[in-house]
Short mmCIF file of C-alpha atoms in Angstrom, two decimals:
data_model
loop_
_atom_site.label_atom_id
_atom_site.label_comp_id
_atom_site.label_asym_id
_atom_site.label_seq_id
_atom_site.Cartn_x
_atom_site.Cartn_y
_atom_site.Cartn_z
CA UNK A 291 0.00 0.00 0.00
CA UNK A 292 1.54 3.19 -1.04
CA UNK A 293 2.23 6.12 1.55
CA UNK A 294 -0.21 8.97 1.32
CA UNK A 295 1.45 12.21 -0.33
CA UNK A 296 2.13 14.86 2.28
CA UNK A 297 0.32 18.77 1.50
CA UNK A 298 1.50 22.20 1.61
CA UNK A 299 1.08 23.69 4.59
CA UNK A 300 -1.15 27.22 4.86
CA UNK A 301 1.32 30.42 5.76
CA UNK A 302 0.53 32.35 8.73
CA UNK A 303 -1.33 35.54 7.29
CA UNK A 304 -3.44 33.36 5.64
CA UNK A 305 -4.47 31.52 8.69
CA UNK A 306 -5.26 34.67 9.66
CA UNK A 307 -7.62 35.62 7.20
CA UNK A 308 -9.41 32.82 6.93
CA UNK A 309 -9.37 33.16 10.81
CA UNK A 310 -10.57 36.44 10.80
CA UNK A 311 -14.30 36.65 11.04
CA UNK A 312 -14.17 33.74 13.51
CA UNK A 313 -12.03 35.68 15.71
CA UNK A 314 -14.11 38.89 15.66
CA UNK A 315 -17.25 36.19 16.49
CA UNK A 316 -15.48 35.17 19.05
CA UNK A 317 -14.52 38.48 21.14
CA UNK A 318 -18.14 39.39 20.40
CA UNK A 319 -19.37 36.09 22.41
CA UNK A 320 -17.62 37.01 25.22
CA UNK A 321 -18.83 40.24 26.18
CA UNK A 322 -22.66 39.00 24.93
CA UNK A 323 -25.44 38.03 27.23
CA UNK A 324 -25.97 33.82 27.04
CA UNK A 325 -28.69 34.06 25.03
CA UNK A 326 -27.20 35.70 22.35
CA UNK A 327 -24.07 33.57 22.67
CA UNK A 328 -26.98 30.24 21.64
CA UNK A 329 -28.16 32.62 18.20
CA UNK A 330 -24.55 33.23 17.21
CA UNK A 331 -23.82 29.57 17.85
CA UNK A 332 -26.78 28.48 15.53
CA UNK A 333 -26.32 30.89 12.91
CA UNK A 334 -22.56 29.77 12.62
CA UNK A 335 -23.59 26.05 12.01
CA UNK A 336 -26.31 26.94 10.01
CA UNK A 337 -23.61 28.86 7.63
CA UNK A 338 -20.77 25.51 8.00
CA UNK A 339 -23.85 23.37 6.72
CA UNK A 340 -25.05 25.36 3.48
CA UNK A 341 -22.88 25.48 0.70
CA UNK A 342 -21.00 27.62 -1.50
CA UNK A 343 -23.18 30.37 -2.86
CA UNK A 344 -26.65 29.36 -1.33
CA UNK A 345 -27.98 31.89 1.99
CA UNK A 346 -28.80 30.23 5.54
CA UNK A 347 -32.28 29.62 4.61
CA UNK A 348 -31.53 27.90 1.28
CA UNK A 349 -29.25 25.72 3.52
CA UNK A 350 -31.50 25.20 6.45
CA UNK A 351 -34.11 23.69 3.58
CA UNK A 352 -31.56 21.53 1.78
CA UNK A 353 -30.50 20.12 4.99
CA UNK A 354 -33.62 19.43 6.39
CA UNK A 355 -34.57 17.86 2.46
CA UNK A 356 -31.67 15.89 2.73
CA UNK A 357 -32.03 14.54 6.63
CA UNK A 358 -36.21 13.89 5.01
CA UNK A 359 -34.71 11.64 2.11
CA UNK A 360 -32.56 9.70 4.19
CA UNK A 361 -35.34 8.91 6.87
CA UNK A 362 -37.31 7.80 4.19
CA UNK A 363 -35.06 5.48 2.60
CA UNK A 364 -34.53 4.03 6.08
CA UNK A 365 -37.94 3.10 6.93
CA UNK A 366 -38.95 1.86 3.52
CA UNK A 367 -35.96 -0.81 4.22
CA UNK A 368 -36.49 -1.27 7.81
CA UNK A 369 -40.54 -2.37 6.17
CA UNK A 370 -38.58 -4.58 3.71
CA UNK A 371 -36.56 -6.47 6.02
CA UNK A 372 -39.77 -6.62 8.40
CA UNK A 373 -41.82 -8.05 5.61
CA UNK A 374 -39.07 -10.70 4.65
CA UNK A 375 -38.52 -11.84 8.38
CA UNK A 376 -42.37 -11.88 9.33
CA UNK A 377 -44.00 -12.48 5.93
CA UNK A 378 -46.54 -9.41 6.27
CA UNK A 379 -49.92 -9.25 5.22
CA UNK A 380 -51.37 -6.60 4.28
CA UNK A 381 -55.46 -5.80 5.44
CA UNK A 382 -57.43 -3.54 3.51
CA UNK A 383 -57.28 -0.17 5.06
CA UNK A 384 -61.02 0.78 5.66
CA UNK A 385 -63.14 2.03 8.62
CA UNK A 386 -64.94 -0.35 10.59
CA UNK A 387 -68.19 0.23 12.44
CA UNK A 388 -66.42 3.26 15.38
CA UNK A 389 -65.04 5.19 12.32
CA UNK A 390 -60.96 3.51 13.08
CA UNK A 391 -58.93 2.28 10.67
CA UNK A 392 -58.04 -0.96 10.48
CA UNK A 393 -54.57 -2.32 11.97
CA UNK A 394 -52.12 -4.21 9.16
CA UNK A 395 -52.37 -8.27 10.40
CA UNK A 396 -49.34 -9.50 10.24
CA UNK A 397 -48.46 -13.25 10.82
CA UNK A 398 -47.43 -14.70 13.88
CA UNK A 399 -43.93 -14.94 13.79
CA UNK A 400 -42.37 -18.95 13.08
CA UNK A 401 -46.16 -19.53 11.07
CA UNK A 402 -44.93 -20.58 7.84
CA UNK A 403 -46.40 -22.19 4.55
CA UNK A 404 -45.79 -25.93 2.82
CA UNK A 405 -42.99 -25.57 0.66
CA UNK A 406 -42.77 -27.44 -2.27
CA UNK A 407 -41.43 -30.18 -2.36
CA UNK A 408 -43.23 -30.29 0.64
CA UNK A 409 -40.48 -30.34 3.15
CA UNK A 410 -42.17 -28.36 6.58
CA UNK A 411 -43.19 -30.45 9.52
CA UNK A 412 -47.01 -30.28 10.39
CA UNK A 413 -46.33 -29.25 13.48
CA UNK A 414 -44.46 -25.97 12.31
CA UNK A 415 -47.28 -25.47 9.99
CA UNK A 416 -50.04 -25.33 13.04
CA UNK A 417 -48.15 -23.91 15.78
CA UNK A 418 -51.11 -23.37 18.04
CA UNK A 419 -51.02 -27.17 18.29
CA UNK A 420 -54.71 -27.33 16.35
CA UNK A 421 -54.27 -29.50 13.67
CA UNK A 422 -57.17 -30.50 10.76
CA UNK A 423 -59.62 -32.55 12.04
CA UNK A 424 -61.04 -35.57 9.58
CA UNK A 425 -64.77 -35.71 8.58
CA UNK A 426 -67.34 -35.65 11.93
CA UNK A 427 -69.87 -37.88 11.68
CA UNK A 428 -72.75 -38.53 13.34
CA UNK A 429 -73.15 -42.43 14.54
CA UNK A 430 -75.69 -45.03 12.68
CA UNK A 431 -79.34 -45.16 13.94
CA UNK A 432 -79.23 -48.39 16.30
CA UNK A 433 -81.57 -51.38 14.57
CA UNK A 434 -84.88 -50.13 16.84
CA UNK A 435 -84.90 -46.58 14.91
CA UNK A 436 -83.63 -44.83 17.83
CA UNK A 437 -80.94 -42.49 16.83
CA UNK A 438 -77.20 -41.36 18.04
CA UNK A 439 -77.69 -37.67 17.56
CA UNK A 440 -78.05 -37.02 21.29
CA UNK A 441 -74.72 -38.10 21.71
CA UNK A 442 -73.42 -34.56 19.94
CA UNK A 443 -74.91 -32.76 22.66
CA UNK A 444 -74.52 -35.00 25.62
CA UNK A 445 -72.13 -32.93 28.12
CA UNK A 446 -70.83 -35.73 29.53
CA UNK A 447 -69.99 -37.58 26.25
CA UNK A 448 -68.47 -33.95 25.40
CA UNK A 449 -66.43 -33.99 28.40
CA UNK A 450 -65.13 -37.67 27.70
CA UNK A 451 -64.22 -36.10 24.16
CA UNK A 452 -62.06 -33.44 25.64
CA UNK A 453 -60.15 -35.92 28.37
CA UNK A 454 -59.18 -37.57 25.53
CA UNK A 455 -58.31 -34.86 23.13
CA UNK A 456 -54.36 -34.87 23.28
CA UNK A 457 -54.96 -38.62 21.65
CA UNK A 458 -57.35 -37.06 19.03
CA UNK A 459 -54.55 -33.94 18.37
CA UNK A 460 -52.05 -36.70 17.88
CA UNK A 461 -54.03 -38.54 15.36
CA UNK A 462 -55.09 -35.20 13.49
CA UNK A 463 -50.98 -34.43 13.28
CA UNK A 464 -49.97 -37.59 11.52
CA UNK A 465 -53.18 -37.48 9.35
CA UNK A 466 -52.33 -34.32 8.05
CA UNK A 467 -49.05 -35.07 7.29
CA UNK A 468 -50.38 -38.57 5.59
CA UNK A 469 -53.02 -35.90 3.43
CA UNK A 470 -50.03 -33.81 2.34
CA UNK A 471 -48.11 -36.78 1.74
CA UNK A 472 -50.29 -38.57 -0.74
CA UNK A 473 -51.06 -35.18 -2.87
CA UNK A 474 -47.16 -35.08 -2.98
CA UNK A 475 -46.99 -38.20 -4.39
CA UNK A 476 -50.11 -37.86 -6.78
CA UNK A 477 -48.00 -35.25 -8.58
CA UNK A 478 -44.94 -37.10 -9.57
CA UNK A 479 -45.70 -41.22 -9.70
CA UNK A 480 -45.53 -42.01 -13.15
CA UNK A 481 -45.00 -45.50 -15.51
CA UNK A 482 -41.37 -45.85 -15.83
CA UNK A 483 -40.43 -45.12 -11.99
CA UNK A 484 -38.89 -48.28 -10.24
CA UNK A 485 -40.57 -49.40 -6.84
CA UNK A 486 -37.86 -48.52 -4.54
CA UNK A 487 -37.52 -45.16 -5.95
CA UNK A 488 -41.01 -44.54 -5.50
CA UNK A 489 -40.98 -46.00 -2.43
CA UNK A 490 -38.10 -43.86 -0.76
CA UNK A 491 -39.27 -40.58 -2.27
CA UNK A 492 -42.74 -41.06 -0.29
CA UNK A 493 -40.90 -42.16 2.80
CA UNK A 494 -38.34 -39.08 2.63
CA UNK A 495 -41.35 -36.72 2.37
CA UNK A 496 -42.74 -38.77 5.36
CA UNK A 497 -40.62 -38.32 7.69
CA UNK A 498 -39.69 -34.35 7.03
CA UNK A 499 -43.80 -33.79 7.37
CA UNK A 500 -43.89 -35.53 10.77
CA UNK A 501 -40.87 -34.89 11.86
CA UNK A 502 -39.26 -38.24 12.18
CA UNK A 503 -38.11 -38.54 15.83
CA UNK A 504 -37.35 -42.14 17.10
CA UNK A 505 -40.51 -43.96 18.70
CA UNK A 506 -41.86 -40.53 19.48
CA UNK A 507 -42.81 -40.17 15.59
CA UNK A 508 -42.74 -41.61 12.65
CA UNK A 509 -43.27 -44.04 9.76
CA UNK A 510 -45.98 -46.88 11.37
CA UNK A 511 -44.89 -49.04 8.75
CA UNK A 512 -43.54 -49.77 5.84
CA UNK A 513 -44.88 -48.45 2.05
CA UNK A 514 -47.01 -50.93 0.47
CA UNK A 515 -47.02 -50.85 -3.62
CA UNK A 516 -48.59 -53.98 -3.98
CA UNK A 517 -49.22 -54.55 -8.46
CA UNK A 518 -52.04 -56.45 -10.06
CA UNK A 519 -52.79 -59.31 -8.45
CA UNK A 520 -50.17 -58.76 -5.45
CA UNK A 521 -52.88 -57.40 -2.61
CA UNK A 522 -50.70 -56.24 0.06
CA UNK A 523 -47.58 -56.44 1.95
CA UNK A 524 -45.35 -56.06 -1.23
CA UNK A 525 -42.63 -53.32 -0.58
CA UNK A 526 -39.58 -53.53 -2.78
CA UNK A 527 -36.05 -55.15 -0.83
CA UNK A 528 -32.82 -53.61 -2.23
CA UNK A 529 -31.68 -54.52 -5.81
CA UNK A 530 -35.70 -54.79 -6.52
CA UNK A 531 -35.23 -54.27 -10.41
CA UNK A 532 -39.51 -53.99 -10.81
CA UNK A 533 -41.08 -50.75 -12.57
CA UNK A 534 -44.61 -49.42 -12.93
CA UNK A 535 -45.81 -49.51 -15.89
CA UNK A 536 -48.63 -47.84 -17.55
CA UNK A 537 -50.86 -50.97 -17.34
CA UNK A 538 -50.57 -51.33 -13.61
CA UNK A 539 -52.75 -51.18 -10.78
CA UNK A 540 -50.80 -50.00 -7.82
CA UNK A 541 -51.67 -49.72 -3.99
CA UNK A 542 -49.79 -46.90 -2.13
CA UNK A 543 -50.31 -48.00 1.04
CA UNK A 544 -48.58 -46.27 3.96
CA UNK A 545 -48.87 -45.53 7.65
CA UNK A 546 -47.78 -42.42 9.78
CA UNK A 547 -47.61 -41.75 13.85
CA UNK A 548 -47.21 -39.87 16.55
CA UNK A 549 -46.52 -41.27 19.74
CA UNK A 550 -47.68 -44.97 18.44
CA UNK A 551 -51.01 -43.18 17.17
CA UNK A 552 -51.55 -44.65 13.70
CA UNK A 553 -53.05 -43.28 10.92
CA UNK A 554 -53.00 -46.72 8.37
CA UNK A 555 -54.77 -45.30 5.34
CA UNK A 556 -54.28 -46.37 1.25
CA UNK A 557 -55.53 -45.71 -2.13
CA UNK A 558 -54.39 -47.25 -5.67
CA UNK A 559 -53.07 -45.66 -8.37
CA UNK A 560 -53.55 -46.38 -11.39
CA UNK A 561 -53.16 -44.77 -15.49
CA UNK A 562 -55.60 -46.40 -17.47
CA UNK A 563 -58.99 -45.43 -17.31
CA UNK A 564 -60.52 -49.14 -17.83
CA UNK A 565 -59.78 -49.79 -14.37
CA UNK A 566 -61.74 -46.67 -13.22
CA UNK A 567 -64.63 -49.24 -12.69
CA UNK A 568 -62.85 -51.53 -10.73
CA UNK A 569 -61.52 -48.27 -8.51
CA UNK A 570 -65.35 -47.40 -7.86
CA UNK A 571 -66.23 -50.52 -6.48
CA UNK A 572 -63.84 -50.60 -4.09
CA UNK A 573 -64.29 -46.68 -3.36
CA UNK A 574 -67.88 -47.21 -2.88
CA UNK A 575 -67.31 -50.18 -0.37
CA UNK A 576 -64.88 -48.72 1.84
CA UNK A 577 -67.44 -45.46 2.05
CA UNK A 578 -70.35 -47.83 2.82
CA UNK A 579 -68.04 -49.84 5.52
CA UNK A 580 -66.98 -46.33 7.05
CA UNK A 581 -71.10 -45.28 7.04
CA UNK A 582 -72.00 -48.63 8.60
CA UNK A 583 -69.11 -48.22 11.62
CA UNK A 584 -69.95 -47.52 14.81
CA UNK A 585 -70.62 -47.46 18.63
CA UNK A 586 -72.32 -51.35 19.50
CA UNK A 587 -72.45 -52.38 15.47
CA UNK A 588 -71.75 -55.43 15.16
CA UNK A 589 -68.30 -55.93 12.85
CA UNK A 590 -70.56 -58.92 11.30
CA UNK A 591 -72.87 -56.46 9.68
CA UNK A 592 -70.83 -54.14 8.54
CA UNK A 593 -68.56 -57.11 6.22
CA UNK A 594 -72.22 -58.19 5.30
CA UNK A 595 -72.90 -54.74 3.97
CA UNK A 596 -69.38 -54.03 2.25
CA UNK A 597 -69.81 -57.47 0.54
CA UNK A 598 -73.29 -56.95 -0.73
CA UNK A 599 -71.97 -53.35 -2.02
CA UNK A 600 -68.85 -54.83 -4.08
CA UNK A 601 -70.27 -57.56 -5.95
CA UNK A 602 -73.08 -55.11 -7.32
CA UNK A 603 -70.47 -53.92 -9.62
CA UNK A 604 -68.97 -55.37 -12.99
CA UNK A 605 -65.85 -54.14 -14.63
CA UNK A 606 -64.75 -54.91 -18.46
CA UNK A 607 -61.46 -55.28 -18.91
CA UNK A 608 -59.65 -55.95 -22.05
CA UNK A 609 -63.72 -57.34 -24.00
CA UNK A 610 -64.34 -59.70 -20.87
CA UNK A 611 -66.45 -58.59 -18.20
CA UNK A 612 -65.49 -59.45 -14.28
CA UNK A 613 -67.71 -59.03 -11.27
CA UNK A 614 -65.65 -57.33 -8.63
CA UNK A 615 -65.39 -60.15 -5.54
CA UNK A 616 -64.41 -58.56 -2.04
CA UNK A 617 -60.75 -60.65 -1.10
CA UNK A 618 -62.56 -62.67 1.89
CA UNK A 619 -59.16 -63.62 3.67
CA UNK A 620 -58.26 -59.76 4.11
CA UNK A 621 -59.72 -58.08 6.82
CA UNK A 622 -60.07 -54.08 8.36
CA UNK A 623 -58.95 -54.23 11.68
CA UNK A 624 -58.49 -52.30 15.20
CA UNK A 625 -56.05 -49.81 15.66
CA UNK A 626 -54.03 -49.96 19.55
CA UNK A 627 -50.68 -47.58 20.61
CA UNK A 628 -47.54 -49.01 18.60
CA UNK A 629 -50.00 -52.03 17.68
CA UNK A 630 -51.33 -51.61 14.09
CA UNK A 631 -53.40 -55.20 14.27
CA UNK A 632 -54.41 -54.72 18.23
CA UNK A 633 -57.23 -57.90 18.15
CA UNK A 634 -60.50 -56.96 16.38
CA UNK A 635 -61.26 -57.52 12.79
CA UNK A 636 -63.53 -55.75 10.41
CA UNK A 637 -64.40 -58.26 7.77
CA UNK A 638 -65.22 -57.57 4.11
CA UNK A 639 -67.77 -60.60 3.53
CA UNK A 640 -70.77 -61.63 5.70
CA UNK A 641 -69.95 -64.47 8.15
CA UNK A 642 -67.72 -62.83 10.63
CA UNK A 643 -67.58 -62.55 14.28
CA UNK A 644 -70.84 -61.20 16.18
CA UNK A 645 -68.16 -58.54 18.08
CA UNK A 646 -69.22 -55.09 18.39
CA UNK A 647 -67.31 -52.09 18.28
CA UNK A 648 -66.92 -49.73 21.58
CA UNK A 649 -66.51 -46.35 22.32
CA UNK A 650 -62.56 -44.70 21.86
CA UNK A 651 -62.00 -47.45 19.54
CA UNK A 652 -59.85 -46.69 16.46
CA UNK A 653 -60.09 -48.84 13.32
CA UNK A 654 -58.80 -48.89 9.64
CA UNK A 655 -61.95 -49.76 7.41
CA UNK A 656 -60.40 -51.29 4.60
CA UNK A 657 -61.27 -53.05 1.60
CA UNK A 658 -60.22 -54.80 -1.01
CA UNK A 659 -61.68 -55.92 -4.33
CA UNK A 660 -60.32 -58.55 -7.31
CA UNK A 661 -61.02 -59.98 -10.83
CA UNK A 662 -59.84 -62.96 -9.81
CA UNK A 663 -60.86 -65.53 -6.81
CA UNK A 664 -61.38 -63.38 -4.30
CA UNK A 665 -59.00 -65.05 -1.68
CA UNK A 666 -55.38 -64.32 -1.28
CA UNK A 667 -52.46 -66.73 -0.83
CA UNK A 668 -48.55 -65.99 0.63
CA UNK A 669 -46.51 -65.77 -2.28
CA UNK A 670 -42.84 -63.80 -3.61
CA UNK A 671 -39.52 -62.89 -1.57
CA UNK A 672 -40.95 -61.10 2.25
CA UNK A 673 -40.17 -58.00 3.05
CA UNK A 674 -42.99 -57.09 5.85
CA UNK A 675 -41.55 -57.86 9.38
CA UNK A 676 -43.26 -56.55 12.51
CA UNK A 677 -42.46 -57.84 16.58
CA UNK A 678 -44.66 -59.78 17.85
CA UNK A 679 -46.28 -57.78 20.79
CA UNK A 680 -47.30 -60.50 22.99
CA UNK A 681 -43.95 -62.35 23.04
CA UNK A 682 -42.48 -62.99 26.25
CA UNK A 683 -38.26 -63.13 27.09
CA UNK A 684 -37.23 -66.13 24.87
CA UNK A 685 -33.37 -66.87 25.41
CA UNK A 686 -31.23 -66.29 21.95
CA UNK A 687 -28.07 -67.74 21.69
CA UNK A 688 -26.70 -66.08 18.10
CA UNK A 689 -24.86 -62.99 19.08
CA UNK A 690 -25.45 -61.17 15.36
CA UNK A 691 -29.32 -62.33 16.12
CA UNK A 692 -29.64 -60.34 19.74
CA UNK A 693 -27.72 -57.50 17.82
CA UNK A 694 -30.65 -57.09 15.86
CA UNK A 695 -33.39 -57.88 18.32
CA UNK A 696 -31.32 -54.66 20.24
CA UNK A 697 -31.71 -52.76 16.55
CA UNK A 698 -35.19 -53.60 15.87
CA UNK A 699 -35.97 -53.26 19.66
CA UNK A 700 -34.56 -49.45 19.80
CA UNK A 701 -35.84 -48.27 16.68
CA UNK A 702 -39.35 -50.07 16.05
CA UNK A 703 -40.20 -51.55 19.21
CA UNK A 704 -43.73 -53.14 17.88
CA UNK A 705 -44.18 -51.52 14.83
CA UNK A 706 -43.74 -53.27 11.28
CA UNK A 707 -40.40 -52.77 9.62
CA UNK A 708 -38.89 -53.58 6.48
CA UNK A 709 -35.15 -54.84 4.55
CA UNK A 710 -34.73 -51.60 3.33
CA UNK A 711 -34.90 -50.05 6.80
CA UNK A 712 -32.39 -51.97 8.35
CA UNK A 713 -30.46 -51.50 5.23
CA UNK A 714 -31.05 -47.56 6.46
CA UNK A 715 -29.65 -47.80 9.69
CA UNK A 716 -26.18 -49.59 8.33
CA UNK A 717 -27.14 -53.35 9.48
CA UNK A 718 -25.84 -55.78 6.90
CA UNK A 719 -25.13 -59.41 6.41
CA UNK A 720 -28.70 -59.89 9.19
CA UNK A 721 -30.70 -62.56 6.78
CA UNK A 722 -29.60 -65.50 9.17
CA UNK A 723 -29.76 -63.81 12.27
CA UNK A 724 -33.43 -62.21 11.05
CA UNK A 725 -34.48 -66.27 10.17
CA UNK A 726 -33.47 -67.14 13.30
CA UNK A 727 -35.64 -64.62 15.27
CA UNK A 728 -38.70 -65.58 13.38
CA UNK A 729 -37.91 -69.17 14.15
CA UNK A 730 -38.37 -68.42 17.76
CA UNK A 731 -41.50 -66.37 17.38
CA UNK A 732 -40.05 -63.08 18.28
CA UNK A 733 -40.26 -61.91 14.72
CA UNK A 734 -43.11 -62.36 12.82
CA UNK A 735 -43.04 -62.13 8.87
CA UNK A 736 -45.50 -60.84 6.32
CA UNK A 737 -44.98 -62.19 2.69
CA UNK A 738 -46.89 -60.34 -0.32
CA UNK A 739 -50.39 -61.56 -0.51
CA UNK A 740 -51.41 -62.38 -4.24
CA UNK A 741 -54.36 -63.44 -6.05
CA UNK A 742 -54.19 -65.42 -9.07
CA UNK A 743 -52.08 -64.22 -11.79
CA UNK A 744 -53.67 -62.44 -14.43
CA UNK A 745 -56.14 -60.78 -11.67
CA UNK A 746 -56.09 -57.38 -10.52
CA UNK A 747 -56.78 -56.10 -7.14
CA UNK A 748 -57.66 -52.37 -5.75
CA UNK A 749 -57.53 -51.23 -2.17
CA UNK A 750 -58.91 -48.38 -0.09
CA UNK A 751 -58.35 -47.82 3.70
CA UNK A 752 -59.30 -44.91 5.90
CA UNK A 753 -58.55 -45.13 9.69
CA UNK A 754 -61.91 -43.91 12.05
CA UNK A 755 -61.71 -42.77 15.78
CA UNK A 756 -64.91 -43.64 17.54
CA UNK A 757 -65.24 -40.61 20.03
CA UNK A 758 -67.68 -40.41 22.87
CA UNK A 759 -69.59 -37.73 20.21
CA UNK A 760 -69.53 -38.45 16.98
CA UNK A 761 -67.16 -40.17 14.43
CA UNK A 762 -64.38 -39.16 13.03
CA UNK A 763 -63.06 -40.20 9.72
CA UNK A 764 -59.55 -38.64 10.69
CA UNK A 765 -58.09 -39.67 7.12
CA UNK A 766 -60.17 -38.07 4.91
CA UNK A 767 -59.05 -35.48 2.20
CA UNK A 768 -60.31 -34.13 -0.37
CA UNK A 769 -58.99 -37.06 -2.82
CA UNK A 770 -60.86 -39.78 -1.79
#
């Protein structure tokens, strides 16, 4: 850095020139009254602030122009940086009813909007801890006429409702993030896309949206994408070469939770429109199971009714016509914490058990509907694995086996994992010591479940909370 060039210095006399008027200001000041001391002092800044050929006043009103300007440009970016921090929004400026105008709302600070991708947890979304609730509605008339409406405005069943409300906020939270999830995935699946892609784009989504923290929240289970005549239980294992293709049927089956509260909820995709038939039925019985659930109703009835629903439809497929058969070995079922089979079944044909469903029960009404015979058999490579909940201590002797009892143990518990997950957390070379665990009943597995070949199946599956005043069908959206 070069040294700065020194300048010539003023000479004396003109010091004193320049001086001069300063000086004679100055002997003035001191034999002036105070007062008079202040004006001089204010006219001489006044005269250091205008410039060069402009009079005080010309100077006071540039300055105080200038000094204007600068404010202004200061608050217009103080508003810009307050807008970008706390997303303002603007109200219409109008007088209300007293003759005021009306404040600017601004959002609460940390409220934010889905991104997309969407990639903000449901929590952030609904800070006040509020989150969507399903569709309310009101119970079945009991088989005497009388009906359920009183229920609504009972004050004790409403006070029941609120004792148990943190449950029903927990529910709302991963149903939400299951709605969001689905529309994600609505917008991108497409023939060509391999299975595990599919699969782990949906499960990355997943976890952002409910925030993915140990047993505390979480996938419930693993993504079903079940083709054709495969039913259910089908999720890709690693080096899975299969691909949709345009011809499929596909069920997207998946399950989110918080705090062990599952939503279990699925739909099929599919691209040609001669299946949309087929994807009626099945609609149409799942609604009429979900209509028919309720407090003392017998889970007999309501298979009775889903059955009789289904097989009023026929679907023509390729010149032959099928009539759609409910798959009478695959069941809806009760929902318990960290249990996503907890003992009660909700069949799809008539003949099942005379149980009735109870108050604060949740299920998943679920059904599923084939071209082919209507009964499912255990067939391909298994993927599905879940604890068995009821299993006592059973001694293990293979070291690499009560490594992964530890895994699934810590990172599960009773939930239903798959391959890929444990391929997620780093475990490798674990097919042995996973046999060996199902061979003493700690581990249960869950092959796909197919029809015959040549068949095609469709699923839907919404999960219901049975509160003290009404139901809830906390899985609904606006897709299906």
């Amino acid at each position: 850095m070069a040294e700065p060039q020194p300048q010539p210095q003023p000479q004396q006399s003109e010091l004193q020139l320049l001086n001069g008027d300063e000086l004679t200001e100055e002997k003035e000041d001191a034999d002036a009254p105070e007062s008079a001391k202040r004006r001089r002092r204010k006219k001489k800044k006044c005269k250091t602030c205008a410039p060069a050929g402009t009079n005080d006043a010309e100077g006071d009103a540039e300055s105080v122009a200038d000094v204007a300007k600068q404010l202004e440009r200061t608050l217009q970016t103080l508003e810009e940086k307050e807008r970008e921090e706390d997303g303002e929004e603007d109200a219409d400026e109008g007088e209300n009813s007293s003759g005021k105008k009306k404040k600017r709302k601004k959002k609460k600070k940390g409220l934010k909007g889905q991104t997309d991708p969407p990639s903000v947890p449901i929590y952030e979304l609904y800070p006040s801890g509020e989150f969507p609730k399903g569709e309310e509605c009101e119970y079945p008339p009991s088989k005497d006429g009388r009906s359920a409406a009183w229920r609504t405005t009972s004050e004790e069943k409403q006070a029941l409702d609120r004792a148990n409300e943190e449950m029903w906020s927990d529910f709302r939270q991963a149903a939400e993030a299951h709605r969001q999830v689905r529309a994600y995935v609505r917008s991108w699946i497409k023939p060509g896309m391999t299975m595990i892609d599919i699969c782990e784009k949906l499960e990355d989504c997943s976890r952002k949206l409910i925030n993915e923290n140990g047993l505390g929240a979480g996938l419930a289970f693993p993504t079903g994408c079940s083709i054709n005549h495969c039913a259910a239980h089908y999720t890709p294992n690693a080096g899975d070469p299969t691909v949709l293709r345009y011809d499929d049927v596909c069920k997207i089956d998946f399950g989110t939770h918080i705090n062990g509260r599952i939503i279990d909820c699925a739909f099929t995709v599919t691209f040609n429109p001669k299946y949309d038939r087929l994807l009626e039925a099945v609609r149409d019985a799942t609604n009429t199971g979900i209509k028919c659930a309720g407090i003392d109703v017998r889970l007999c009835d309501i298979g009775e009714t889903i059955q009789e629903v289904m097989e009023s439809y026929e679907v023509e497929i390729d010149g032959k016509t099928y009539q759609v058969k409910p798959v009478r070995n695959l069941n809806g079922h009760s929902i318990g914490p960290y249990r996503i089979h907890s003992g009660k079944t909700v069949p799809i044909v008539k003949g099942g058990e005379a149980t009735r469903m109870e108050e604060g029960e949740v299920y998943a009404i679920e059904t599923f509907g084939s071209t082919g015979r209507g009964a499912v058999y255990d067939d391909m490579e298994c993927s599905h694995y879940m604890k068995n909940f009821n299993v006592g201590h059973v001694p293990i002797r293979l070291p690499r086996a009560k490594h992964l009892l530890n895994v699934i143990n810590e990172n599960f518990s009773t939930l239903a994992f798959c391959r890929r997950w444990l391929d997620r957390l780093g475990e490798s070379k674990y097919l042995m010591a996973l046999k060996n665990l199902c061979d003493l009943g700690i581990i249960d597995p869950y092959p796909p479940l197919c029809d015959i070949k040549g068949s095609y199946t469709a699923q839907y599956e919404h999960t219901i909370l049975l509160r003290p005043t009404c139901k809830e069908v906390v899985s609904r959206g606006d897709d299906y």
